[in-house]
Structures are given as structure tokens and as C-alpha cells.
Amino acid sequence: MNVKWITFPARGDARGLLIPIESDDDVPFHIKRVYSLLHMQSGAVRGAHAHRKLQQVIVALTGSCQIKLDDGRAVEKITLNNPACGLCLEPMIWHEMTDFSADCVLLVLAAEHYDEGDYIRDRAEFLRLSEGAHI
Ligand code: TYD
């Protein structure tokens, strides 16, 4: 699977770190929505779905977690732990986030407004649709 990362132009100085993220520039789409995931409980699993069309970029602003990416053929398990690096979460990738550190804060940049119709939450449906996509 071709996992794509974006490195943001972090500016550190003696006071700390500033990480700008510009829509349509650092991120390859117009950002229409931003959401955060935080205060995850021990053992929590987030995600466990795919999107039909939505493009997203996910960043661990603090702390760390694991993200499993599955395109229906191959699975990649990746650590998110760098606030200056965003992972591109493409459409039709089943993803699950686990192993959250207590201080983990995830920032997600999304190309579209929230649309429940874009979600594939049923694993069997995802496998059926992704099989078609790989033919
Ligand atoms: P969901 O995407 O299922 O969370 P996760 O994949 O992290 O486990 O969303 C959880 C709930 O929040 C669900 O009821 C939909 C709602 N929600 C919004 O209202 N707006 C949003 O932008 C998102 C991502 C979720």
C-alpha cells in the first residue's frame, strides 16, 4: 500500500514549536472541516470504518497511537507520534486507531463536511466494494 505522509513546515525556537498547516497548500485539498480526538480511554478503538470519497489528513498533535490501514488487500500498521507529520487517509481505506497514550490528541483535516452517507461501517460491505476497486 502506498502510504503518503505530509511534512508540515514546523518552526521551532527557544519558546517552543509552531506548526502551520495551510489549506490547498500543505494539505492537497481545501479543508472544509477540522475535528479532534482526545481523552481516549484505555483500550479504546476509534475508526473501524472506511470512507467512500472523503480525503483526510490525520496528525498526532501530542502523544501517540497506532493506526491500522487496510485497503482490502494489504494491511499496514503505523505509529502516529509526530505533530509535524500528517498521514494522508485516502478514500476506501479501512482504518482503526488503537493504543492511545493518555496524552494523545489527534487532529483530523477533512476535505468535506460531515456526511454519514460517505461512511462504510460494515466490514463485509467494505471488502465487497474494495474487491471491485482492485479488479
Ligand atoms: P465516528 O466518525 O464514528 O468516530 P470514530 O471513527 O473516531 O470512532 O464519529 C463518532 C460520532 O461523532 C458519530 O455520531 C458521528 C459524529 N461526528 C460528527 O458529528 N461530526 C464529525 O465531523 C465526525 C468525524 C463525527
mmCIF file of C-alpha atoms and ligand atoms in Angstrom:
data_model
loop_
_atom_site.group_PDB
_atom_site.id
_atom_site.type_symbol
_atom_site.label_atom_id
_atom_site.label_comp_id
_atom_site.label_asym_id
_atom_site.label_seq_id
_atom_site.Cartn_x
_atom_site.Cartn_y
_atom_site.Cartn_z
ATOM 1 C CA MET A 1 0.000 0.000 0.000
ATOM 2 C CA ASN A 2 1.289 3.470 -0.853
ATOM 3 C CA VAL A 3 1.172 5.334 2.474
ATOM 4 C CA LYS A 4 1.606 9.069 1.984
ATOM 5 C CA TRP A 5 2.925 11.459 4.627
ATOM 6 C CA ILE A 6 2.982 15.238 4.575
ATOM 7 C CA THR A 7 5.701 17.085 6.484
ATOM 8 C CA PHE A 8 4.486 20.449 7.749
ATOM 9 C CA PRO A 9 6.886 23.411 7.933
ATOM 10 C CA ALA A 10 7.431 23.336 11.707
ATOM 11 C CA ARG A 11 9.094 26.416 13.176
ATOM 12 C CA GLY A 12 10.847 25.765 16.444
ATOM 13 C CA ASP A 13 12.661 28.268 18.557
ATOM 14 C CA ALA A 14 13.632 28.652 22.190
ATOM 15 C CA ARG A 15 9.971 29.275 23.082
ATOM 16 C CA GLY A 16 8.652 26.071 21.542
ATOM 17 C CA LEU A 17 7.183 24.810 18.296
ATOM 18 C CA LEU A 18 4.758 26.400 15.842
ATOM 19 C CA ILE A 19 3.347 24.174 13.091
ATOM 20 C CA PRO A 20 1.373 25.951 10.370
ATOM 21 C CA ILE A 21 -0.902 23.937 8.068
ATOM 22 C CA GLU A 22 -2.276 25.764 5.038
ATOM 23 C CA SER A 23 -5.365 24.549 3.222
ATOM 24 C CA ASP A 24 -4.833 23.739 -0.510
ATOM 25 C CA ASP A 25 -1.087 24.015 0.009
ATOM 26 C CA ASP A 26 0.413 21.913 2.814
ATOM 27 C CA VAL A 27 -2.704 19.763 2.526
ATOM 28 C CA PRO A 28 -3.655 18.713 -1.033
ATOM 29 C CA PHE A 29 -7.302 19.727 -0.713
ATOM 30 C CA HIS A 30 -9.466 22.528 0.554
ATOM 31 C CA ILE A 31 -10.074 21.948 4.250
ATOM 32 C CA LYS A 32 -13.805 22.100 4.965
ATOM 33 C CA ARG A 33 -13.792 20.509 8.399
ATOM 34 C CA VAL A 34 -11.436 20.015 11.305
ATOM 35 C CA TYR A 35 -12.079 17.672 14.209
ATOM 36 C CA SER A 36 -10.075 16.407 17.110
ATOM 37 C CA LEU A 37 -9.994 13.152 19.020
ATOM 38 C CA LEU A 38 -8.825 13.299 22.598
ATOM 39 C CA HIS A 39 -9.376 11.878 26.083
ATOM 40 C CA MET A 40 -9.344 8.371 24.603
ATOM 41 C CA GLN A 41 -9.950 5.703 27.194
ATOM 42 C CA SER A 42 -7.509 2.862 27.708
ATOM 43 C CA GLY A 43 -8.268 0.075 25.231
ATOM 44 C CA ALA A 44 -10.374 2.362 23.030
ATOM 45 C CA VAL A 45 -10.705 1.664 19.314
ATOM 46 C CA ARG A 46 -11.636 4.568 17.052
ATOM 47 C CA GLY A 47 -12.389 4.480 13.368
ATOM 48 C CA ALA A 48 -13.188 0.936 12.225
ATOM 49 C CA HIS A 49 -14.724 2.254 9.040
ATOM 50 C CA ALA A 50 -13.779 3.479 5.579
ATOM 51 C CA HIS A 51 -14.962 6.457 3.583
ATOM 52 C CA ARG A 52 -16.302 6.224 0.050
ATOM 53 C CA LYS A 53 -14.873 9.567 -1.179
ATOM 54 C CA LEU A 54 -13.573 11.569 1.754
ATOM 55 C CA GLN A 55 -9.920 12.635 1.838
ATOM 56 C CA GLN A 56 -8.456 13.318 5.263
ATOM 57 C CA VAL A 57 -5.087 14.041 6.869
ATOM 58 C CA ILE A 58 -4.503 12.885 10.430
ATOM 59 C CA VAL A 59 -1.877 14.267 12.817
ATOM 60 C CA ALA A 60 -0.958 13.306 16.375
ATOM 61 C CA LEU A 61 -0.528 16.742 17.963
ATOM 62 C CA THR A 62 0.605 15.203 21.228
ATOM 63 C CA GLY A 63 1.153 11.645 22.409
ATOM 64 C CA SER A 64 0.881 8.634 20.160
ATOM 65 C CA CYS A 65 -1.355 5.904 18.843
ATOM 66 C CA GLN A 66 -1.311 3.093 16.323
ATOM 67 C CA ILE A 67 -3.286 3.275 13.107
ATOM 68 C CA LYS A 68 -4.035 0.218 11.016
ATOM 69 C CA LEU A 69 -4.675 0.909 7.326
ATOM 70 C CA ASP A 70 -6.303 -1.766 5.208
ATOM 71 C CA ASP A 71 -7.148 -1.375 1.514
ATOM 72 C CA GLY A 72 -8.796 -4.784 1.324
ATOM 73 C CA ARG A 73 -5.599 -6.467 0.130
ATOM 74 C CA ALA A 74 -2.740 -5.262 2.329
ATOM 75 C CA VAL A 75 -2.576 -4.058 5.923
ATOM 76 C CA GLU A 76 -0.100 -1.500 7.309
ATOM 77 C CA LYS A 77 0.277 -0.746 10.994
ATOM 78 C CA ILE A 78 1.724 2.700 11.592
ATOM 79 C CA THR A 79 2.613 4.776 14.636
ATOM 80 C CA LEU A 80 1.331 8.341 14.757
ATOM 81 C CA ASN A 81 3.546 10.367 17.086
ATOM 82 C CA ASN A 82 4.875 13.387 15.189
ATOM 83 C CA PRO A 83 2.943 16.694 15.260
ATOM 84 C CA ALA A 84 4.843 17.909 12.180
ATOM 85 C CA CYS A 85 3.779 14.923 10.034
ATOM 86 C CA GLY A 86 0.319 14.246 8.676
ATOM 87 C CA LEU A 87 -0.786 10.868 7.407
ATOM 88 C CA CYS A 88 -2.966 11.011 4.288
ATOM 89 C CA LEU A 89 -6.048 8.940 4.849
ATOM 90 C CA GLU A 90 -7.375 8.248 1.371
ATOM 91 C CA PRO A 91 -10.888 7.067 0.486
ATOM 92 C CA MET A 92 -11.614 3.334 0.606
ATOM 93 C CA ILE A 93 -9.077 2.614 3.350
ATOM 94 C CA TRP A 94 -10.446 0.753 6.358
ATOM 95 C CA HIS A 95 -8.736 2.364 9.338
ATOM 96 C CA GLU A 96 -8.592 1.653 13.046
ATOM 97 C CA MET A 97 -6.810 3.672 15.716
ATOM 98 C CA THR A 98 -5.715 1.939 18.938
ATOM 99 C CA ASP A 99 -3.073 2.045 21.687
ATOM 100 C CA PHE A 100 -3.662 5.679 22.556
ATOM 101 C CA SER A 101 -1.259 7.228 25.018
ATOM 102 C CA ALA A 102 -3.003 9.084 27.819
ATOM 103 C CA ASP A 103 -1.957 12.438 26.340
ATOM 104 C CA CYS A 104 -2.844 11.598 22.735
ATOM 105 C CA VAL A 105 -4.588 14.375 20.802
ATOM 106 C CA LEU A 106 -5.369 13.678 17.156
ATOM 107 C CA LEU A 107 -6.189 16.442 14.713
ATOM 108 C CA VAL A 108 -8.036 15.467 11.552
ATOM 109 C CA LEU A 109 -8.337 17.727 8.500
ATOM 110 C CA ALA A 110 -11.145 16.770 6.159
ATOM 111 C CA ALA A 111 -11.998 17.780 2.603
ATOM 112 C CA GLU A 112 -15.761 17.610 3.148
ATOM 113 C CA HIS A 113 -18.350 18.418 5.745
ATOM 114 C CA TYR A 114 -19.597 15.556 7.895
ATOM 115 C CA ASP A 115 -21.706 13.111 5.859
ATOM 116 C CA GLU A 116 -22.779 9.841 7.408
ATOM 117 C CA GLY A 117 -23.650 8.595 3.899
ATOM 118 C CA ASP A 118 -19.959 8.624 2.988
ATOM 119 C CA TYR A 119 -19.117 6.100 5.722
ATOM 120 C CA ILE A 120 -18.761 2.362 5.155
ATOM 121 C CA ARG A 121 -19.130 0.920 8.635
ATOM 122 C CA ASP A 122 -19.860 -2.635 7.595
ATOM 123 C CA ARG A 123 -16.667 -4.643 7.119
ATOM 124 C CA ALA A 124 -18.254 -7.119 4.677
ATOM 125 C CA GLU A 125 -19.546 -4.266 2.530
ATOM 126 C CA PHE A 126 -16.085 -2.679 2.548
ATOM 127 C CA LEU A 127 -14.453 -5.926 1.391
ATOM 128 C CA ARG A 128 -17.055 -6.334 -1.344
ATOM 129 C CA LEU A 129 -16.560 -2.768 -2.607
ATOM 130 C CA SER A 130 -12.756 -2.816 -2.337
ATOM 131 C CA GLU A 131 -12.577 -6.103 -4.228
ATOM 132 C CA GLY A 132 -14.371 -4.381 -7.100
ATOM 133 C CA ALA A 133 -11.908 -1.471 -6.913
ATOM 134 C CA HIS A 134 -8.888 -3.799 -7.243
ATOM 135 C CA ILE A 135 -10.122 -5.635 -10.354
HETATM 136 P P1 TYD B 1 -17.061 8.488 14.136
HETATM 137 O O1 TYD B 1 -16.557 9.059 12.858
HETATM 138 O O2 TYD B 1 -17.788 7.187 14.084
HETATM 139 O O3 TYD B 1 -15.856 8.366 15.191
HETATM 140 P P2 TYD B 1 -14.571 7.409 15.194
HETATM 141 O O4 TYD B 1 -14.357 6.928 13.817
HETATM 142 O O5 TYD B 1 -13.471 8.255 15.699
HETATM 143 O O6 TYD B 1 -14.792 6.292 16.134
HETATM 144 O O7 TYD B 1 -17.958 9.598 14.843
HETATM 145 C C1 TYD B 1 -18.459 9.476 16.157
HETATM 146 C C2 TYD B 1 -19.711 10.321 16.264
HETATM 147 O O8 TYD B 1 -19.416 11.700 16.024
HETATM 148 C C3 TYD B 1 -20.771 9.912 15.264
HETATM 149 O O9 TYD B 1 -22.037 10.013 15.908
HETATM 150 C C4 TYD B 1 -20.698 10.983 14.194
HETATM 151 C C5 TYD B 1 -20.202 12.188 14.943
HETATM 152 N N1 TYD B 1 -19.364 13.066 14.117
HETATM 153 C C6 TYD B 1 -19.814 14.336 13.793
HETATM 154 O O10 TYD B 1 -20.930 14.748 14.163
HETATM 155 N N2 TYD B 1 -19.017 15.159 13.038
HETATM 156 C C7 TYD B 1 -17.792 14.764 12.606
HETATM 157 O O11 TYD B 1 -17.092 15.539 11.924
HETATM 158 C C8 TYD B 1 -17.340 13.429 12.940
HETATM 159 C C9 TYD B 1 -15.997 12.935 12.471
HETATM 160 C C10 TYD B 1 -18.155 12.616 13.700
#
